[in-house]
Amino acid sequence: MGALCSKENSDDPFAQPGRRLGDAPPPVPTTAAVPASATSKRTVGGPPRTLSGGNNNAASSSADAAEARRMAAAAAEARSKSTKSGDLGKKLAEQKKLSHRATLEEASRAAVREREVEAANEALQHR
């Protein structure tokens, strides 16, 4: 059915000579040559290298790391101090104040209240 709309392939795979059943496949080299760059001596240890920057001075890299930590801490502090606006922000701030246990207890009380309201509605509709 698929050959109806496809173009005819002139090179039939069965028209070419092949191997007989039971013949071994052609020999393939089992290993590749090791490149010269792989045999170079590797050094382990020493000061860590950074991916950025041009200088490898340990004092300047530690100062840069300290500056990066300071900037990250300042950004995190600014994010935490940002004012939350709207009802959702207020609810989130209140929820953060509660402990995990208090949050679970509040969720449980809300679920109980919801079930009580549903039961009352069913009782009113049943009459």
CSV table of N, CA and C in Angstrom, one decimal:
chain,number,residue,atom,x,y,z
A,1,MET,N,0.8,-1.2,0.0
A,1,MET,CA,0.0,0.0,0.0
A,1,MET,C,0.9,1.2,0.0
A,2,GLY,N,2.0,1.2,0.7
A,2,GLY,CA,2.9,2.3,0.7
A,2,GLY,C,3.6,2.6,-0.6
A,3,ALA,N,3.8,1.5,-1.4
A,3,ALA,CA,4.4,1.7,-2.7
A,3,ALA,C,3.6,2.3,-3.7
A,4,LEU,N,2.3,2.5,-3.4
A,4,LEU,CA,1.4,3.1,-4.4
A,4,LEU,C,1.8,4.6,-4.6
A,5,CYS,N,2.1,5.3,-3.5
A,5,CYS,CA,2.4,6.7,-3.7
A,5,CYS,C,3.8,7.1,-3.6
A,6,SER,N,4.7,6.1,-3.4
A,6,SER,CA,6.1,6.5,-3.3
A,6,SER,C,6.8,6.3,-4.7
A,7,LYS,N,7.9,6.9,-4.8
A,7,LYS,CA,8.6,6.7,-6.1
A,7,LYS,C,9.4,5.4,-6.1
A,8,GLU,N,9.6,4.9,-7.2
A,8,GLU,CA,10.3,3.6,-7.4
A,8,GLU,C,11.8,3.8,-7.1
A,9,ASN,N,12.3,2.9,-6.3
A,9,ASN,CA,13.7,2.9,-5.9
A,9,ASN,C,14.4,2.0,-6.9
A,10,SER,N,15.4,2.6,-7.6
A,10,SER,CA,16.1,1.8,-8.7
A,10,SER,C,17.1,0.8,-8.1
A,11,ASP,N,17.7,1.2,-6.9
A,11,ASP,CA,18.7,0.3,-6.4
A,11,ASP,C,18.1,-0.6,-5.3
A,12,ASP,N,17.7,-1.8,-5.8
A,12,ASP,CA,17.0,-2.8,-5.0
A,12,ASP,C,18.1,-3.4,-4.1
A,13,PRO,N,17.9,-3.5,-2.7
A,13,PRO,CA,18.9,-4.1,-1.9
A,13,PRO,C,19.1,-5.5,-2.1
A,14,PHE,N,18.2,-6.2,-2.7
A,14,PHE,CA,18.4,-7.7,-3.0
A,14,PHE,C,19.1,-7.9,-4.3
A,15,ALA,N,19.2,-6.9,-5.1
A,15,ALA,CA,19.9,-7.0,-6.4
A,15,ALA,C,21.4,-7.0,-6.2
A,16,GLN,N,21.9,-6.5,-5.1
A,16,GLN,CA,23.4,-6.5,-4.8
A,16,GLN,C,23.8,-7.8,-4.2
A,17,PRO,N,25.1,-8.2,-4.5
A,17,PRO,CA,25.6,-9.4,-3.8
A,17,PRO,C,25.8,-9.2,-2.3
A,18,GLY,N,25.5,-10.2,-1.6
A,18,GLY,CA,25.6,-10.1,-0.1
A,18,GLY,C,26.3,-11.2,0.5
A,19,ARG,N,26.2,-11.4,1.8
A,19,ARG,CA,26.9,-12.6,2.4
A,19,ARG,C,25.9,-13.7,2.5
A,20,ARG,N,26.4,-14.9,2.6
A,20,ARG,CA,25.6,-16.1,2.8
A,20,ARG,C,25.3,-16.2,4.3
A,21,LEU,N,24.3,-16.9,4.6
A,21,LEU,CA,23.9,-17.1,6.0
A,21,LEU,C,25.0,-18.0,6.6
A,22,GLY,N,25.5,-17.5,7.8
A,22,GLY,CA,26.6,-18.2,8.5
A,22,GLY,C,27.9,-17.6,8.2
A,23,ASP,N,28.1,-16.7,7.2
A,23,ASP,CA,29.4,-16.1,7.0
A,23,ASP,C,29.6,-15.1,8.0
A,24,ALA,N,30.9,-14.8,8.3
A,24,ALA,CA,31.3,-13.8,9.3
A,24,ALA,C,31.2,-12.4,8.7
A,25,PRO,N,30.9,-11.5,9.5
A,25,PRO,CA,30.9,-10.1,9.0
A,25,PRO,C,32.3,-9.6,8.6
A,26,PRO,N,32.4,-8.6,7.8
A,26,PRO,CA,33.8,-8.1,7.5
A,26,PRO,C,34.5,-7.7,8.7
A,27,PRO,N,35.9,-7.8,8.7
A,27,PRO,CA,36.6,-7.5,9.9
A,27,PRO,C,36.6,-6.0,10.1
A,28,VAL,N,36.4,-5.6,11.4
A,28,VAL,CA,36.4,-4.2,11.8
A,28,VAL,C,37.5,-4.0,12.9
A,29,PRO,N,38.2,-2.9,12.8
A,29,PRO,CA,39.2,-2.7,13.9
A,29,PRO,C,38.6,-2.6,15.2
A,30,THR,N,39.2,-3.3,16.2
A,30,THR,CA,38.6,-3.4,17.5
A,30,THR,C,38.9,-2.2,18.4
A,31,THR,N,40.0,-1.5,18.2
A,31,THR,CA,40.3,-0.3,19.0
A,31,THR,C,40.7,0.8,18.0
A,32,ALA,N,40.5,2.0,18.5
A,32,ALA,CA,40.8,3.2,17.8
A,32,ALA,C,42.2,3.7,18.3
A,33,ALA,N,42.9,4.5,17.4
A,33,ALA,CA,44.2,5.0,17.8
A,33,ALA,C,44.0,6.1,18.9
A,34,VAL,N,44.9,6.1,19.9
A,34,VAL,CA,44.8,7.1,20.9
A,34,VAL,C,45.4,8.4,20.4
A,35,PRO,N,44.7,9.5,20.5
A,35,PRO,CA,45.2,10.8,20.1
A,35,PRO,C,46.4,11.2,20.9
A,36,ALA,N,47.3,12.0,20.3
A,36,ALA,CA,48.4,12.5,21.1
A,36,ALA,C,48.1,13.4,22.2
A,37,SER,N,47.0,14.1,22.1
A,37,SER,CA,46.6,15.1,23.2
A,37,SER,C,46.2,14.3,24.4
A,38,ALA,N,45.7,13.1,24.3
A,38,ALA,CA,45.2,12.3,25.4
A,38,ALA,C,46.4,11.7,26.2
A,39,THR,N,47.5,11.6,25.7
A,39,THR,CA,48.7,11.1,26.4
A,39,THR,C,49.5,12.1,27.1
A,40,SER,N,49.1,13.4,27.1
A,40,SER,CA,49.8,14.5,27.7
A,40,SER,C,49.7,14.3,29.2
A,41,LYS,N,50.7,14.8,29.9
A,41,LYS,CA,50.7,14.7,31.4
A,41,LYS,C,49.7,15.6,32.0
A,42,ARG,N,48.9,15.1,32.9
A,42,ARG,CA,47.8,15.9,33.6
A,42,ARG,C,48.3,16.2,34.9
A,43,THR,N,48.0,17.5,35.4
A,43,THR,CA,48.3,17.9,36.7
A,43,THR,C,47.1,17.9,37.6
A,44,VAL,N,47.3,17.5,38.8
A,44,VAL,CA,46.2,17.4,39.7
A,44,VAL,C,46.5,18.3,40.9
A,45,GLY,N,45.6,19.0,41.4
A,45,GLY,CA,45.8,19.9,42.6
A,45,GLY,C,46.0,21.3,42.1
A,46,GLY,N,46.5,22.1,43.0
A,46,GLY,CA,46.8,23.5,42.7
A,46,GLY,C,45.5,24.3,43.0
A,47,PRO,N,45.6,25.6,42.8
A,47,PRO,CA,44.4,26.5,43.1
A,47,PRO,C,43.3,26.2,42.1
A,48,PRO,N,42.1,26.3,42.5
A,48,PRO,CA,41.0,26.1,41.6
A,48,PRO,C,40.9,27.2,40.6
A,49,ARG,N,40.5,26.9,39.4
A,49,ARG,CA,40.4,27.9,38.3
A,49,ARG,C,39.0,28.3,38.1
A,50,THR,N,38.9,29.6,37.8
A,50,THR,CA,37.5,30.1,37.5
A,50,THR,C,37.3,30.1,36.1
A,51,LEU,N,36.0,30.1,35.7
A,51,LEU,CA,35.6,30.0,34.3
A,51,LEU,C,35.7,31.4,33.6
A,52,SER,N,35.5,32.4,34.4
A,52,SER,CA,35.5,33.8,33.9
A,52,SER,C,36.8,34.4,34.1
A,53,GLY,N,36.9,35.6,33.8
A,53,GLY,CA,38.1,36.5,34.2
A,53,GLY,C,39.4,36.2,33.5
A,54,GLY,N,40.3,37.1,33.6
A,54,GLY,CA,41.5,36.9,32.9
A,54,GLY,C,42.7,36.7,33.9
A,55,ASN,N,42.6,37.1,35.1
A,55,ASN,CA,43.7,36.9,36.0
A,55,ASN,C,43.5,35.7,36.9
A,56,ASN,N,44.6,35.0,37.2
A,56,ASN,CA,44.6,33.8,38.0
A,56,ASN,C,45.1,34.1,39.4
A,57,ASN,N,45.2,35.3,39.9
A,57,ASN,CA,45.7,35.6,41.2
A,57,ASN,C,44.8,35.2,42.2
A,58,ALA,N,45.3,34.4,43.2
A,58,ALA,CA,44.4,33.8,44.3
A,58,ALA,C,43.8,34.9,45.1
A,59,ALA,N,44.5,36.0,45.4
A,59,ALA,CA,44.0,37.0,46.3
A,59,ALA,C,42.9,37.8,45.6
A,60,SER,N,43.0,38.1,44.3
A,60,SER,CA,41.9,38.8,43.7
A,60,SER,C,40.7,37.9,43.4
A,61,SER,N,41.0,36.6,43.2
A,61,SER,CA,39.8,35.7,43.0
A,61,SER,C,39.0,35.5,44.3
A,62,SER,N,39.7,35.5,45.5
A,62,SER,CA,39.0,35.3,46.7
A,62,SER,C,38.3,36.6,47.0
A,63,ALA,N,38.8,37.8,46.6
A,63,ALA,CA,38.1,39.1,46.8
A,63,ALA,C,36.9,39.1,45.9
A,64,ASP,N,37.1,38.6,44.7
A,64,ASP,CA,35.9,38.6,43.8
A,64,ASP,C,34.8,37.7,44.3
A,65,ALA,N,35.2,36.5,44.9
A,65,ALA,CA,34.2,35.6,45.5
A,65,ALA,C,33.5,36.2,46.6
A,66,ALA,N,34.3,37.0,47.5
A,66,ALA,CA,33.7,37.6,48.6
A,66,ALA,C,32.7,38.7,48.2
A,67,GLU,N,33.1,39.4,47.1
A,67,GLU,CA,32.2,40.5,46.6
A,67,GLU,C,31.0,39.9,46.0
A,68,ALA,N,31.1,38.7,45.3
A,68,ALA,CA,29.9,38.0,44.7
A,68,ALA,C,29.0,37.6,45.8
A,69,ARG,N,29.6,37.0,46.9
A,69,ARG,CA,28.7,36.6,48.0
A,69,ARG,C,28.0,37.7,48.7
A,70,ARG,N,28.7,38.9,48.8
A,70,ARG,CA,28.1,40.1,49.4
A,70,ARG,C,26.9,40.6,48.5
A,71,MET,N,27.2,40.6,47.2
A,71,MET,CA,26.1,41.1,46.3
A,71,MET,C,24.9,40.1,46.3
A,72,ALA,N,25.2,38.8,46.4
A,72,ALA,CA,24.1,37.8,46.4
A,72,ALA,C,23.3,37.9,47.7
A,73,ALA,N,24.0,38.2,48.8
A,73,ALA,CA,23.3,38.4,50.1
A,73,ALA,C,22.4,39.6,50.1
A,74,ALA,N,23.0,40.7,49.5
A,74,ALA,CA,22.2,41.9,49.4
A,74,ALA,C,21.0,41.8,48.6
A,75,ALA,N,21.1,41.0,47.5
A,75,ALA,CA,20.0,40.8,46.6
A,75,ALA,C,18.9,39.9,47.3
A,76,ALA,N,19.3,38.9,48.0
A,76,ALA,CA,18.4,38.1,48.8
A,76,ALA,C,17.7,38.9,49.8
A,77,GLU,N,18.4,39.8,50.5
A,77,GLU,CA,17.8,40.6,51.5
A,77,GLU,C,16.8,41.6,50.9
A,78,ALA,N,17.1,42.1,49.8
A,78,ALA,CA,16.2,43.0,49.1
A,78,ALA,C,14.9,42.3,48.7
A,79,ARG,N,15.1,41.1,48.2
A,79,ARG,CA,13.9,40.3,47.8
A,79,ARG,C,13.0,40.0,49.0
A,80,SER,N,13.6,39.7,50.1
A,80,SER,CA,12.8,39.3,51.3
A,80,SER,C,12.2,40.5,51.9
A,81,LYS,N,12.7,41.7,51.7
A,81,LYS,CA,12.2,42.9,52.3
A,81,LYS,C,11.1,43.6,51.4
A,82,SER,N,11.0,43.1,50.1
A,82,SER,CA,10.1,43.7,49.2
A,82,SER,C,8.7,43.6,49.7
A,83,THR,N,7.9,44.6,49.6
A,83,THR,CA,6.5,44.6,50.1
A,83,THR,C,5.7,43.8,49.2
A,84,LYS,N,4.8,43.0,49.8
A,84,LYS,CA,3.9,42.2,49.1
A,84,LYS,C,2.6,43.0,49.0
A,85,SER,N,2.1,43.1,47.8
A,85,SER,CA,0.8,43.9,47.7
A,85,SER,C,-0.3,43.0,47.4
A,86,GLY,N,-1.5,43.5,47.7
A,86,GLY,CA,-2.7,42.7,47.4
A,86,GLY,C,-3.0,41.7,48.5
A,87,ASP,N,-4.2,41.1,48.3
A,87,ASP,CA,-4.7,40.1,49.2
A,87,ASP,C,-3.8,38.9,49.3
A,88,LEU,N,-3.4,38.4,48.1
A,88,LEU,CA,-2.5,37.2,48.1
A,88,LEU,C,-1.2,37.4,48.8
A,89,GLY,N,-0.6,38.6,48.6
A,89,GLY,CA,0.6,38.9,49.3
A,89,GLY,C,0.4,38.9,50.8
A,90,LYS,N,-0.7,39.5,51.3
A,90,LYS,CA,-1.0,39.5,52.7
A,90,LYS,C,-1.2,38.1,53.3
A,91,LYS,N,-1.9,37.3,52.5
A,91,LYS,CA,-2.1,35.9,53.0
A,91,LYS,C,-0.8,35.2,53.1
A,92,LEU,N,0.0,35.4,52.1
A,92,LEU,CA,1.3,34.7,52.1
A,92,LEU,C,2.2,35.1,53.3
A,93,ALA,N,2.2,36.4,53.6
A,93,ALA,CA,2.9,36.9,54.7
A,93,ALA,C,2.4,36.3,56.0
A,94,GLU,N,1.1,36.2,56.2
A,94,GLU,CA,0.5,35.7,57.4
A,94,GLU,C,0.9,34.2,57.5
A,95,GLN,N,0.8,33.5,56.4
A,95,GLN,CA,1.1,32.1,56.4
A,95,GLN,C,2.6,31.8,56.7
A,96,LYS,N,3.5,32.7,56.3
A,96,LYS,CA,4.9,32.5,56.6
A,96,LYS,C,5.1,32.7,58.1
A,97,LYS,N,4.3,33.5,58.7
A,97,LYS,CA,4.5,33.7,60.2
A,97,LYS,C,4.0,32.5,61.0
A,98,LEU,N,3.1,31.7,60.5
A,98,LEU,CA,2.6,30.6,61.2
A,98,LEU,C,3.6,29.4,61.1
A,99,SER,N,3.6,28.6,62.1
A,99,SER,CA,4.5,27.4,62.0
A,99,SER,C,3.9,26.4,61.1
A,100,HIS,N,4.6,25.3,60.8
A,100,HIS,CA,4.1,24.3,59.9
A,100,HIS,C,2.9,23.6,60.6
A,101,ARG,N,3.0,23.4,61.9
A,101,ARG,CA,1.9,22.7,62.6
A,101,ARG,C,0.6,23.6,62.6
A,102,ALA,N,0.8,24.9,62.8
A,102,ALA,CA,-0.3,25.8,62.9
A,102,ALA,C,-1.0,25.8,61.5
A,103,THR,N,-0.2,25.8,60.5
A,103,THR,CA,-0.7,25.8,59.1
A,103,THR,C,-1.6,24.6,58.8
A,104,LEU,N,-1.1,23.4,59.3
A,104,LEU,CA,-1.8,22.2,59.1
A,104,LEU,C,-3.1,22.2,59.9
A,105,GLU,N,-3.1,22.7,61.1
A,105,GLU,CA,-4.3,22.8,62.0
A,105,GLU,C,-5.3,23.7,61.3
A,106,GLU,N,-4.9,24.8,60.8
A,106,GLU,CA,-5.8,25.8,60.1
A,106,GLU,C,-6.4,25.1,58.9
A,107,ALA,N,-5.7,24.4,58.1
A,107,ALA,CA,-6.2,23.7,56.9
A,107,ALA,C,-7.2,22.7,57.4
A,108,SER,N,-6.9,22.0,58.5
A,108,SER,CA,-7.9,21.0,59.0
A,108,SER,C,-9.2,21.6,59.4
A,109,ARG,N,-9.1,22.7,60.2
A,109,ARG,CA,-10.3,23.4,60.6
A,109,ARG,C,-11.1,23.9,59.4
A,110,ALA,N,-10.4,24.4,58.4
A,110,ALA,CA,-11.2,24.9,57.2
A,110,ALA,C,-11.9,23.7,56.5
A,111,ALA,N,-11.2,22.6,56.4
A,111,ALA,CA,-11.9,21.4,55.8
A,111,ALA,C,-13.1,20.9,56.6
A,112,VAL,N,-13.0,21.0,57.9
A,112,VAL,CA,-14.1,20.6,58.8
A,112,VAL,C,-15.3,21.5,58.6
A,113,ARG,N,-15.0,22.8,58.6
A,113,ARG,CA,-16.0,23.8,58.4
A,113,ARG,C,-16.7,23.6,57.0
A,114,GLU,N,-15.9,23.3,56.0
A,114,GLU,CA,-16.5,23.1,54.7
A,114,GLU,C,-17.4,21.9,54.7
A,115,ARG,N,-17.0,20.8,55.3
A,115,ARG,CA,-17.8,19.6,55.4
A,115,ARG,C,-19.1,19.9,56.2
A,116,GLU,N,-19.0,20.7,57.2
A,116,GLU,CA,-20.2,21.0,58.0
A,116,GLU,C,-21.2,21.8,57.2
A,117,VAL,N,-20.7,22.7,56.4
A,117,VAL,CA,-21.6,23.6,55.5
A,117,VAL,C,-22.2,22.7,54.5
A,118,GLU,N,-21.5,21.7,53.9
A,118,GLU,CA,-22.0,20.8,52.9
A,118,GLU,C,-23.1,20.0,53.5
A,119,ALA,N,-22.9,19.5,54.7
A,119,ALA,CA,-23.9,18.6,55.4
A,119,ALA,C,-25.1,19.4,55.7
A,120,ALA,N,-25.0,20.7,56.1
A,120,ALA,CA,-26.1,21.5,56.4
A,120,ALA,C,-26.9,21.8,55.1
A,121,ASN,N,-26.2,22.0,54.0
A,121,ASN,CA,-26.9,22.2,52.7
A,121,ASN,C,-27.7,21.0,52.3
A,122,GLU,N,-27.1,19.8,52.5
A,122,GLU,CA,-27.8,18.6,52.1
A,122,GLU,C,-29.0,18.4,52.9
A,123,ALA,N,-28.9,18.7,54.2
A,123,ALA,CA,-30.0,18.5,55.1
A,123,ALA,C,-31.2,19.5,54.7
A,124,LEU,N,-30.8,20.7,54.3
A,124,LEU,CA,-31.9,21.6,53.9
A,124,LEU,C,-32.5,21.2,52.6
A,125,GLN,N,-31.7,20.6,51.7
A,125,GLN,CA,-32.3,20.2,50.4
A,125,GLN,C,-33.1,18.9,50.5
A,126,HIS,N,-32.8,18.1,51.5
A,126,HIS,CA,-33.4,16.8,51.7
A,126,HIS,C,-34.9,17.0,52.2
A,127,ARG,N,-35.2,18.0,52.9
A,127,ARG,CA,-36.5,18.2,53.4
A,127,ARG,C,-37.5,18.4,52.4
